[in-house]
Amino acid sequence: MKYSEFRKWLKNQGAEFKPAKGSHFRVILNGKTTIFPDHGSREMGTGLVSRLRSSLD
């Protein structure tokens, strides 16, 4: 999955994005917050995807 695809998925889930340093965003979903590195068309590792999903669940 690409960073841009995961960001679209998060937006569809109702996530709110706030700018952080560089190409990173603070993501707020269901009252939980995490940092999301947005590197566009680059592929995300499966470990990062699962870590971000678990930190927002």
PDB file of C-alpha atoms in Angstrom:
ATOM      1  CA  MET A   1       0.000   0.000   0.000  1.00  0.00           C
ATOM      2  CA  LYS A   2       1.262   3.462  -0.839  1.00  0.00           C
ATOM      3  CA  TYR A   3       1.339   6.352   1.624  1.00  0.00           C
ATOM      4  CA  SER A   4      -1.207   8.263  -0.478  1.00  0.00           C
ATOM      5  CA  GLU A   5      -3.594   5.277  -0.516  1.00  0.00           C
ATOM      6  CA  PHE A   6      -3.345   4.873   3.250  1.00  0.00           C
ATOM      7  CA  ARG A   7      -3.963   8.586   3.751  1.00  0.00           C
ATOM      8  CA  LYS A   8      -7.142   8.342   1.614  1.00  0.00           C
ATOM      9  CA  TRP A   9      -8.242   5.321   3.654  1.00  0.00           C
ATOM     10  CA  LEU A  10      -7.717   7.284   6.885  1.00  0.00           C
ATOM     11  CA  LYS A  11      -9.728  10.243   5.511  1.00  0.00           C
ATOM     12  CA  ASN A  12     -12.579   7.882   4.618  1.00  0.00           C
ATOM     13  CA  GLN A  13     -12.500   6.614   8.212  1.00  0.00           C
ATOM     14  CA  GLY A  14     -13.016  10.211   9.395  1.00  0.00           C
ATOM     15  CA  ALA A  15      -9.451  11.040  10.432  1.00  0.00           C
ATOM     16  CA  GLU A  16      -8.365  14.643  10.890  1.00  0.00           C
ATOM     17  CA  PHE A  17      -4.889  15.679   9.686  1.00  0.00           C
ATOM     18  CA  LYS A  18      -2.813  18.461  11.229  1.00  0.00           C
ATOM     19  CA  PRO A  19       0.624  19.435   9.889  1.00  0.00           C
ATOM     20  CA  ALA A  20       3.710  18.379  11.839  1.00  0.00           C
ATOM     21  CA  LYS A  21       7.404  18.605  10.937  1.00  0.00           C
ATOM     22  CA  GLY A  22       8.409  18.064   7.318  1.00  0.00           C
ATOM     23  CA  SER A  23       6.260  15.554   5.461  1.00  0.00           C
ATOM     24  CA  HIS A  24       4.623  14.269   8.637  1.00  0.00           C
ATOM     25  CA  PHE A  25       1.094  14.826   9.889  1.00  0.00           C
ATOM     26  CA  ARG A  26      -0.599  14.399  13.247  1.00  0.00           C
ATOM     27  CA  VAL A  27      -3.602  12.131  12.675  1.00  0.00           C
ATOM     28  CA  ILE A  28      -6.575  12.253  15.048  1.00  0.00           C
ATOM     29  CA  LEU A  29      -9.147   9.466  14.839  1.00  0.00           C
ATOM     30  CA  ASN A  30     -11.677   8.478  17.516  1.00  0.00           C
ATOM     31  CA  GLY A  31      -9.899  10.650  20.079  1.00  0.00           C
ATOM     32  CA  LYS A  32      -6.525   8.940  19.502  1.00  0.00           C
ATOM     33  CA  THR A  33      -3.498  10.641  17.969  1.00  0.00           C
ATOM     34  CA  THR A  34      -0.455   9.384  16.085  1.00  0.00           C
ATOM     35  CA  ILE A  35       2.147  10.756  13.689  1.00  0.00           C
ATOM     36  CA  PHE A  36       1.793   9.770  10.021  1.00  0.00           C
ATOM     37  CA  PRO A  37       4.777  10.108   7.650  1.00  0.00           C
ATOM     38  CA  ASP A  38       3.379  11.040   4.227  1.00  0.00           C
ATOM     39  CA  HIS A  39       5.810  10.182   1.431  1.00  0.00           C
ATOM     40  CA  GLY A  40       3.285  10.149  -1.412  1.00  0.00           C
ATOM     41  CA  SER A  41       3.732   7.418  -3.992  1.00  0.00           C
ATOM     42  CA  ARG A  42       6.325   5.406  -2.039  1.00  0.00           C
ATOM     43  CA  GLU A  43       5.313   2.011  -0.689  1.00  0.00           C
ATOM     44  CA  MET A  44       4.628   1.609   3.033  1.00  0.00           C
ATOM     45  CA  GLY A  45       5.915  -1.400   4.910  1.00  0.00           C
ATOM     46  CA  THR A  46       3.295  -3.771   6.292  1.00  0.00           C
ATOM     47  CA  GLY A  47       4.671  -3.281   9.806  1.00  0.00           C
ATOM     48  CA  LEU A  48       4.128   0.473   9.629  1.00  0.00           C
ATOM     49  CA  VAL A  49       0.576   0.036   8.345  1.00  0.00           C
ATOM     50  CA  SER A  50      -0.311  -2.340  11.179  1.00  0.00           C
ATOM     51  CA  ARG A  51       1.371  -0.117  13.800  1.00  0.00           C
ATOM     52  CA  LEU A  52      -0.538   2.967  12.643  1.00  0.00           C
ATOM     53  CA  ARG A  53      -3.846   1.083  12.522  1.00  0.00           C
ATOM     54  CA  SER A  54      -3.351  -0.377  15.997  1.00  0.00           C
ATOM     55  CA  SER A  55      -2.369   2.983  17.491  1.00  0.00           C
ATOM     56  CA  LEU A  56      -5.606   4.531  16.175  1.00  0.00           C
ATOM     57  CA  ASP A  57      -7.952   1.681  17.185  1.00  0.00           C
TER      58      ASP A  57
END
